[in-house]
Amino acid sequence: MSEIRSVGVVGAGQMGSGIAQLAAVNGLQVWLLDSDSAAVSKAHQSISSRIQSLVSKDLLTKEKGAEAVRNLRFTSSLEDFRSVDIVIEAIVESEEVKKKLFVQLDNIVKDSAILASNTSSISITRIASATRRPSQVIGMHFMNPPPVMKLVEIIRGATTSDNTFNATKSLAERFGKKVICSQDYSGFIVNRILMPMINEAFHALYTGVATKEDIDTGMKLGTNHPMGPLELADHIGLDVCLSIMKVLLNGLGDSKYSPCPLLVQYVDAGRLGRKSGVGVYTYSKI
């Protein structure tokens, strides 16, 4: 396809709003959608604030900042995606929910449009199978938060075309990202390695190897990680970590991917991390 000029982003949470910001700052027309009007309003405010911060720090000119704000539109209707060149989905990490969305998108967007998923673990081939355009479905996994993290993980499904891959890779590079490519296996590259480490940290806490503080300090100072694995789990969301571990277990069939009982218990108790105010650690809710 020709150069991507317009983007639809589904999901106005931290990931979706960050992706929308990236696209707007890099000169693309952007529709950001969420069914929750409060989430849309919050995203509008946060993106505008972050763009203004970039301008105040001289990382973006006033003119480019104003242009980026003009590039952004907000909606609660998928019908507004009819003319976009690519849709990037950043919703809940559920195969069933994603497939349902992709069926809807397939019936709305133009024939040439690419459908990309920001999934961090779910099979692109299976998501693509719900559509009539599997060759135009691809994984485009941004790291959190998208405007800051330098990596994008691209995953081709079984029938993803070269044109789809090349256009998606070019878009990620236009965003200033380093691209890595993964085969379509559960967890891909980053979470295939990261989530078992987080899960093992929970096992260490669960079995009394050490305190949460010492586990995190050990990994920060002993392996030069910027954040300990338990602290990172709280940042990601314990429910997200549990979901990915279940995908790894089901997709790869190895018991080593079984979620730690403590992780399961915390999620059952609503201890989801920063977003709920308590996870492994307790946070002051602002």
mmCIF file of C-alpha atoms in Angstrom:
data_model
loop_
_atom_site.group_PDB
_atom_site.id
_atom_site.type_symbol
_atom_site.label_atom_id
_atom_site.label_comp_id
_atom_site.label_asym_id
_atom_site.label_seq_id
_atom_site.Cartn_x
_atom_site.Cartn_y
_atom_site.Cartn_z
ATOM 1 C CA MET A 1 0.000 0.000 0.000
ATOM 2 C CA SER A 2 1.031 3.666 -0.271
ATOM 3 C CA GLU A 3 2.438 5.617 2.679
ATOM 4 C CA ILE A 4 0.295 5.552 5.794
ATOM 5 C CA ARG A 5 -1.236 8.975 6.388
ATOM 6 C CA SER A 6 -4.067 8.322 8.820
ATOM 7 C CA VAL A 7 -4.395 6.107 11.882
ATOM 8 C CA GLY A 8 -7.272 4.846 13.985
ATOM 9 C CA VAL A 9 -6.421 3.801 17.549
ATOM 10 C CA VAL A 10 -8.862 1.713 19.589
ATOM 11 C CA GLY A 11 -8.526 2.077 23.339
ATOM 12 C CA ALA A 12 -7.873 5.386 25.132
ATOM 13 C CA GLY A 13 -5.915 3.980 28.057
ATOM 14 C CA GLN A 14 -2.220 4.555 28.653
ATOM 15 C CA MET A 15 -1.151 2.441 25.672
ATOM 16 C CA GLY A 16 -3.732 3.722 23.204
ATOM 17 C CA SER A 17 -3.332 7.387 24.133
ATOM 18 C CA GLY A 18 0.444 7.023 23.903
ATOM 19 C CA ILE A 19 0.222 5.489 20.430
ATOM 20 C CA ALA A 20 -2.184 8.222 19.323
ATOM 21 C CA GLN A 21 0.222 10.867 20.607
ATOM 22 C CA LEU A 22 3.101 9.320 18.679
ATOM 23 C CA ALA A 23 1.093 9.305 15.467
ATOM 24 C CA ALA A 24 -0.116 12.886 15.880
ATOM 25 C CA VAL A 25 3.335 14.258 16.713
ATOM 26 C CA ASN A 26 4.721 12.528 13.634
ATOM 27 C CA GLY A 27 2.276 14.229 11.288
ATOM 28 C CA LEU A 28 -0.478 11.639 10.880
ATOM 29 C CA GLN A 29 -4.205 12.247 11.126
ATOM 30 C CA VAL A 30 -5.440 10.317 14.155
ATOM 31 C CA TRP A 31 -8.769 9.070 15.423
ATOM 32 C CA LEU A 32 -8.653 7.829 19.032
ATOM 33 C CA LEU A 33 -11.654 5.724 20.056
ATOM 34 C CA ASP A 34 -12.972 4.419 23.334
ATOM 35 C CA SER A 35 -16.480 3.368 24.323
ATOM 36 C CA ASP A 36 -15.939 5.059 27.704
ATOM 37 C CA SER A 37 -16.492 8.804 27.316
ATOM 38 C CA ALA A 38 -14.613 9.485 30.551
ATOM 39 C CA ALA A 39 -11.573 7.634 29.172
ATOM 40 C CA VAL A 40 -11.755 9.695 25.972
ATOM 41 C CA SER A 41 -11.908 12.944 27.948
ATOM 42 C CA LYS A 42 -8.996 11.883 30.156
ATOM 43 C CA ALA A 43 -6.941 10.860 27.103
ATOM 44 C CA HIS A 44 -7.644 14.198 25.416
ATOM 45 C CA GLN A 45 -6.377 16.085 28.450
ATOM 46 C CA SER A 46 -3.340 13.878 29.051
ATOM 47 C CA ILE A 47 -2.181 13.894 25.415
ATOM 48 C CA SER A 48 -2.550 17.679 25.182
ATOM 49 C CA SER A 49 -0.619 18.050 28.442
ATOM 50 C CA ARG A 50 2.188 15.760 27.273
ATOM 51 C CA ILE A 51 2.485 17.577 23.958
ATOM 52 C CA GLN A 52 2.659 20.915 25.784
ATOM 53 C CA SER A 53 5.377 19.448 28.010
ATOM 54 C CA LEU A 54 7.403 18.499 24.933
ATOM 55 C CA VAL A 55 7.051 22.076 23.660
ATOM 56 C CA SER A 56 8.064 23.590 27.002
ATOM 57 C CA LYS A 57 11.176 21.390 27.055
ATOM 58 C CA ASP A 58 12.071 22.445 23.480
ATOM 59 C CA LEU A 59 11.658 18.859 22.277
ATOM 60 C CA LEU A 60 8.941 20.039 19.913
ATOM 61 C CA THR A 61 8.402 23.439 18.325
ATOM 62 C CA LYS A 62 5.250 25.395 19.127
ATOM 63 C CA GLU A 63 4.156 24.986 15.524
ATOM 64 C CA LYS A 64 4.652 21.211 15.573
ATOM 65 C CA GLY A 65 2.903 20.987 18.917
ATOM 66 C CA ALA A 66 -0.099 22.917 17.629
ATOM 67 C CA GLU A 67 -0.157 20.759 14.493
ATOM 68 C CA ALA A 68 -0.075 17.580 16.590
ATOM 69 C CA VAL A 69 -3.070 18.746 18.620
ATOM 70 C CA ARG A 70 -4.942 19.545 15.392
ATOM 71 C CA ASN A 71 -4.140 16.075 14.071
ATOM 72 C CA LEU A 72 -6.056 14.444 16.917
ATOM 73 C CA ARG A 73 -9.736 13.585 16.839
ATOM 74 C CA PHE A 74 -11.682 11.657 19.444
ATOM 75 C CA THR A 75 -14.662 9.384 18.924
ATOM 76 C CA SER A 76 -16.770 6.574 20.319
ATOM 77 C CA SER A 77 -17.865 5.298 16.904
ATOM 78 C CA LEU A 78 -15.940 2.825 14.752
ATOM 79 C CA GLU A 79 -17.679 4.356 11.739
ATOM 80 C CA ASP A 80 -15.179 7.226 11.945
ATOM 81 C CA PHE A 81 -12.449 4.738 10.953
ATOM 82 C CA ARG A 82 -13.836 4.228 7.443
ATOM 83 C CA SER A 83 -11.039 6.111 5.674
ATOM 84 C CA VAL A 84 -8.003 5.390 7.898
ATOM 85 C CA ASP A 85 -4.984 3.577 6.441
ATOM 86 C CA ILE A 86 -4.262 1.518 9.571
ATOM 87 C CA VAL A 87 -6.060 0.683 12.791
ATOM 88 C CA ILE A 88 -3.990 -0.100 15.878
ATOM 89 C CA GLU A 89 -5.926 -1.927 18.569
ATOM 90 C CA ALA A 90 -4.851 -1.374 22.189
ATOM 91 C CA ILE A 91 -7.636 -2.915 24.244
ATOM 92 C CA VAL A 92 -7.901 -5.645 26.884
ATOM 93 C CA GLU A 93 -5.587 -8.661 26.463
ATOM 94 C CA SER A 94 -8.365 -11.097 25.558
ATOM 95 C CA GLU A 95 -8.395 -13.112 22.336
ATOM 96 C CA GLU A 96 -12.190 -13.288 22.293
ATOM 97 C CA VAL A 97 -12.615 -9.525 22.724
ATOM 98 C CA LYS A 98 -9.943 -8.727 20.140
ATOM 99 C CA LYS A 99 -11.467 -11.077 17.565
ATOM 100 C CA LYS A 100 -14.879 -9.489 18.039
ATOM 101 C CA LEU A 101 -13.373 -6.042 17.456
ATOM 102 C CA PHE A 102 -11.472 -7.171 14.363
ATOM 103 C CA VAL A 103 -14.667 -8.589 12.841
ATOM 104 C CA GLN A 104 -16.302 -5.192 13.327
ATOM 105 C CA LEU A 105 -13.312 -3.337 11.892
ATOM 106 C CA ASP A 106 -13.142 -5.691 8.916
ATOM 107 C CA ASN A 107 -16.674 -4.669 7.954
ATOM 108 C CA ILE A 108 -16.033 -0.937 8.338
ATOM 109 C CA VAL A 109 -12.541 0.084 7.199
ATOM 110 C CA LYS A 110 -11.544 0.390 3.564
ATOM 111 C CA ASP A 111 -10.283 -2.684 1.722
ATOM 112 C CA SER A 112 -6.654 -1.538 1.721
ATOM 113 C CA ALA A 113 -6.485 -0.784 5.453
ATOM 114 C CA ILE A 114 -4.127 -2.671 7.758
ATOM 115 C CA LEU A 115 -5.434 -4.050 11.052
ATOM 116 C CA ALA A 116 -2.714 -4.091 13.718
ATOM 117 C CA SER A 117 -2.902 -5.434 17.248
ATOM 118 C CA ASN A 118 -0.865 -4.138 20.163
ATOM 119 C CA THR A 119 -1.278 -7.537 21.827
ATOM 120 C CA SER A 120 1.691 -8.535 23.943
ATOM 121 C CA SER A 121 1.137 -12.286 23.742
ATOM 122 C CA ILE A 122 -1.870 -13.485 21.691
ATOM 123 C CA SER A 123 -1.512 -15.268 18.340
ATOM 124 C CA ILE A 124 -1.766 -12.882 15.391
ATOM 125 C CA THR A 125 -2.718 -15.796 13.142
ATOM 126 C CA ARG A 126 -5.755 -16.573 15.293
ATOM 127 C CA ILE A 127 -6.811 -12.916 15.480
ATOM 128 C CA ALA A 128 -6.401 -12.625 11.702
ATOM 129 C CA SER A 129 -8.542 -15.714 11.143
ATOM 130 C CA ALA A 130 -11.593 -13.764 12.322
ATOM 131 C CA THR A 131 -11.267 -11.397 9.341
ATOM 132 C CA ARG A 132 -11.589 -11.566 5.577
ATOM 133 C CA ARG A 133 -8.177 -9.884 5.204
ATOM 134 C CA PRO A 134 -5.705 -12.063 7.151
ATOM 135 C CA SER A 135 -2.852 -10.909 4.904
ATOM 136 C CA GLN A 136 -3.416 -7.371 6.227
ATOM 137 C CA VAL A 137 -3.387 -8.266 9.923
ATOM 138 C CA ILE A 138 -0.184 -7.842 11.933
ATOM 139 C CA GLY A 139 1.111 -7.507 15.483
ATOM 140 C CA MET A 140 2.536 -4.100 16.423
ATOM 141 C CA HIS A 141 3.502 -4.380 20.085
ATOM 142 C CA PHE A 142 4.540 -1.073 21.640
ATOM 143 C CA MET A 143 6.260 -0.968 25.004
ATOM 144 C CA ASN A 144 4.771 1.024 27.869
ATOM 145 C CA PRO A 145 4.682 4.032 27.754
ATOM 146 C CA PRO A 146 4.756 4.247 23.926
ATOM 147 C CA PRO A 147 6.067 7.837 23.604
ATOM 148 C CA VAL A 148 9.087 7.014 25.801
ATOM 149 C CA MET A 149 10.052 3.396 25.117
ATOM 150 C CA LYS A 150 12.212 2.929 22.038
ATOM 151 C CA LEU A 151 11.089 -0.545 20.991
ATOM 152 C CA VAL A 152 8.306 -1.899 18.792
ATOM 153 C CA GLU A 153 7.913 -5.639 18.394
ATOM 154 C CA ILE A 154 6.392 -6.637 15.039
ATOM 155 C CA ILE A 155 4.776 -10.034 14.618
ATOM 156 C CA ARG A 156 3.691 -11.514 11.313
ATOM 157 C CA GLY A 157 0.798 -13.954 11.259
ATOM 158 C CA ALA A 158 0.888 -17.054 9.062
ATOM 159 C CA THR A 159 -0.412 -15.125 6.040
ATOM 160 C CA THR A 160 0.691 -11.533 6.763
ATOM 161 C CA SER A 161 1.861 -10.071 3.457
ATOM 162 C CA ASP A 162 5.199 -8.426 2.749
ATOM 163 C CA ASN A 163 3.374 -5.187 1.905
ATOM 164 C CA THR A 164 1.645 -5.196 5.288
ATOM 165 C CA PHE A 165 4.894 -5.923 7.103
ATOM 166 C CA ASN A 166 6.877 -3.270 5.212
ATOM 167 C CA ALA A 167 4.239 -0.578 5.746
ATOM 168 C CA THR A 168 3.969 -1.354 9.461
ATOM 169 C CA LYS A 169 7.742 -1.438 9.932
ATOM 170 C CA SER A 170 8.082 1.895 8.117
ATOM 171 C CA LEU A 171 5.428 3.415 10.363
ATOM 172 C CA ALA A 172 7.211 2.247 13.523
ATOM 173 C CA GLU A 173 10.481 3.680 12.227
ATOM 174 C CA ARG A 174 8.732 6.945 11.387
ATOM 175 C CA PHE A 175 7.790 7.037 15.075
ATOM 176 C CA GLY A 176 11.506 6.817 15.876
ATOM 177 C CA LYS A 177 11.327 3.249 17.155
ATOM 178 C CA LYS A 178 13.758 0.367 16.911
ATOM 179 C CA VAL A 179 11.955 -2.601 15.363
ATOM 180 C CA ILE A 180 12.452 -6.232 16.324
ATOM 181 C CA CYS A 181 10.600 -9.066 14.604
ATOM 182 C CA SER A 182 9.143 -12.146 16.234
ATOM 183 C CA GLN A 183 7.619 -15.332 14.928
ATOM 184 C CA ASP A 184 3.983 -15.831 15.919
ATOM 185 C CA TYR A 185 4.569 -17.826 19.103
ATOM 186 C CA SER A 186 2.841 -17.113 22.414
ATOM 187 C CA GLY A 187 4.475 -14.188 24.223
ATOM 188 C CA PHE A 188 6.640 -13.306 21.199
ATOM 189 C CA ILE A 189 10.127 -12.166 22.324
ATOM 190 C CA VAL A 190 9.819 -9.684 25.163
ATOM 191 C CA ASN A 191 7.063 -11.268 27.231
ATOM 192 C CA ARG A 192 8.265 -14.815 26.506
ATOM 193 C CA ILE A 193 11.312 -13.857 28.590
ATOM 194 C CA LEU A 194 9.983 -11.101 30.868
ATOM 195 C CA MET A 195 6.815 -12.689 32.232
ATOM 196 C CA PRO A 196 8.427 -15.927 33.476
ATOM 197 C CA MET A 197 10.975 -13.751 35.288
ATOM 198 C CA ILE A 198 8.175 -11.780 36.951
ATOM 199 C CA ASN A 199 6.356 -15.018 37.751
ATOM 200 C CA GLU A 200 9.542 -16.432 39.334
ATOM 201 C CA ALA A 201 9.850 -13.282 41.443
ATOM 202 C CA PHE A 202 6.350 -13.985 42.744
ATOM 203 C CA HIS A 203 7.407 -17.562 43.528
ATOM 204 C CA ALA A 204 10.400 -16.212 45.464
ATOM 205 C CA LEU A 205 8.082 -13.980 47.474
ATOM 206 C CA TYR A 206 5.465 -16.738 47.868
ATOM 207 C CA THR A 207 7.944 -19.277 49.227
ATOM 208 C CA GLY A 208 9.656 -16.809 51.554
ATOM 209 C CA VAL A 209 13.009 -16.599 49.800
ATOM 210 C CA ALA A 210 13.178 -12.878 50.564
ATOM 211 C CA THR A 211 11.102 -9.771 51.126
ATOM 212 C CA LYS A 212 9.601 -7.958 48.154
ATOM 213 C CA GLU A 213 12.026 -5.092 48.731
ATOM 214 C CA ASP A 214 15.085 -7.356 48.693
ATOM 215 C CA ILE A 215 13.872 -9.234 45.604
ATOM 216 C CA ASP A 216 13.471 -5.973 43.707
ATOM 217 C CA THR A 217 16.699 -4.464 45.038
ATOM 218 C CA GLY A 218 18.592 -7.617 44.111
ATOM 219 C CA MET A 219 17.438 -7.445 40.500
ATOM 220 C CA LYS A 220 17.973 -3.690 40.226
ATOM 221 C CA LEU A 221 21.479 -3.631 41.644
ATOM 222 C CA GLY A 222 22.535 -7.165 40.769
ATOM 223 C CA THR A 223 21.452 -7.141 37.111
ATOM 224 C CA ASN A 224 21.218 -3.388 36.456
ATOM 225 C CA HIS A 225 17.470 -3.446 35.812
ATOM 226 C CA PRO A 226 15.891 0.016 36.166
ATOM 227 C CA MET A 227 12.939 -1.480 38.044
ATOM 228 C CA GLY A 228 12.577 -4.644 40.125
ATOM 229 C CA PRO A 229 10.315 -7.408 38.750
ATOM 230 C CA LEU A 230 7.634 -7.026 41.423
ATOM 231 C CA GLU A 231 7.583 -3.253 41.053
ATOM 232 C CA LEU A 232 7.414 -3.725 37.286
ATOM 233 C CA ALA A 233 4.494 -6.144 37.657
ATOM 234 C CA ASP A 234 2.606 -3.477 39.599
ATOM 235 C CA HIS A 235 3.383 -0.987 36.832
ATOM 236 C CA ILE A 236 2.170 -3.337 34.090
ATOM 237 C CA GLY A 237 -0.865 -4.543 36.045
ATOM 238 C CA LEU A 238 -1.005 -7.877 37.837
ATOM 239 C CA ASP A 239 -4.091 -8.857 35.865
ATOM 240 C CA VAL A 240 -2.189 -8.297 32.624
ATOM 241 C CA CYS A 241 0.752 -10.360 33.901
ATOM 242 C CA LEU A 242 -1.591 -13.185 34.882
ATOM 243 C CA SER A 243 -3.345 -13.072 31.513
ATOM 244 C CA ILE A 244 -0.042 -13.324 29.648
ATOM 245 C CA MET A 245 1.136 -16.223 31.818
ATOM 246 C CA LYS A 246 -2.079 -18.059 30.975
ATOM 247 C CA VAL A 247 -1.500 -17.413 27.260
ATOM 248 C CA LEU A 248 2.052 -18.771 27.579
ATOM 249 C CA LEU A 249 0.834 -21.863 29.446
ATOM 250 C CA ASN A 250 -1.970 -22.589 26.993
ATOM 251 C CA GLY A 251 0.035 -21.740 23.894
ATOM 252 C CA LEU A 252 3.295 -23.482 24.750
ATOM 253 C CA GLY A 253 1.953 -26.276 26.947
ATOM 254 C CA ASP A 254 4.818 -26.312 29.434
ATOM 255 C CA SER A 255 4.066 -26.344 33.168
ATOM 256 C CA LYS A 256 6.953 -23.944 33.784
ATOM 257 C CA TYR A 257 4.576 -21.200 32.616
ATOM 258 C CA SER A 258 1.992 -21.964 35.328
ATOM 259 C CA PRO A 259 1.091 -18.717 37.131
ATOM 260 C CA CYS A 260 2.335 -18.450 40.703
ATOM 261 C CA PRO A 261 -0.537 -18.999 43.198
ATOM 262 C CA LEU A 262 0.335 -15.683 44.882
ATOM 263 C CA LEU A 263 -0.091 -13.794 41.594
ATOM 264 C CA VAL A 264 -3.461 -15.490 41.093
ATOM 265 C CA GLN A 265 -4.520 -14.665 44.646
ATOM 266 C CA TYR A 266 -3.583 -10.995 44.327
ATOM 267 C CA VAL A 267 -5.597 -10.638 41.119
ATOM 268 C CA ASP A 268 -8.565 -12.452 42.685
ATOM 269 C CA ALA A 269 -8.390 -9.963 45.563
ATOM 270 C CA GLY A 270 -8.393 -6.974 43.201
ATOM 271 C CA ARG A 271 -4.778 -6.134 43.959
ATOM 272 C CA LEU A 272 -3.891 -5.163 40.407
ATOM 273 C CA GLY A 273 -0.977 -2.795 41.003
ATOM 274 C CA ARG A 274 -0.673 0.941 40.532
ATOM 275 C CA LYS A 275 -3.985 1.289 38.719
ATOM 276 C CA SER A 276 -5.930 -0.090 41.697
ATOM 277 C CA GLY A 277 -3.786 1.516 44.392
ATOM 278 C CA VAL A 278 -2.443 -1.770 45.726
ATOM 279 C CA GLY A 279 -0.617 -4.735 44.256
ATOM 280 C CA VAL A 280 2.624 -6.102 45.622
ATOM 281 C CA TYR A 281 3.109 -2.581 46.985
ATOM 282 C CA THR A 282 0.611 0.027 48.159
ATOM 283 C CA TYR A 283 0.291 3.317 46.296
ATOM 284 C CA SER A 284 -1.293 6.650 47.042
ATOM 285 C CA LYS A 285 -4.141 7.128 44.588
ATOM 286 C CA ILE A 286 -4.083 10.615 43.078
#
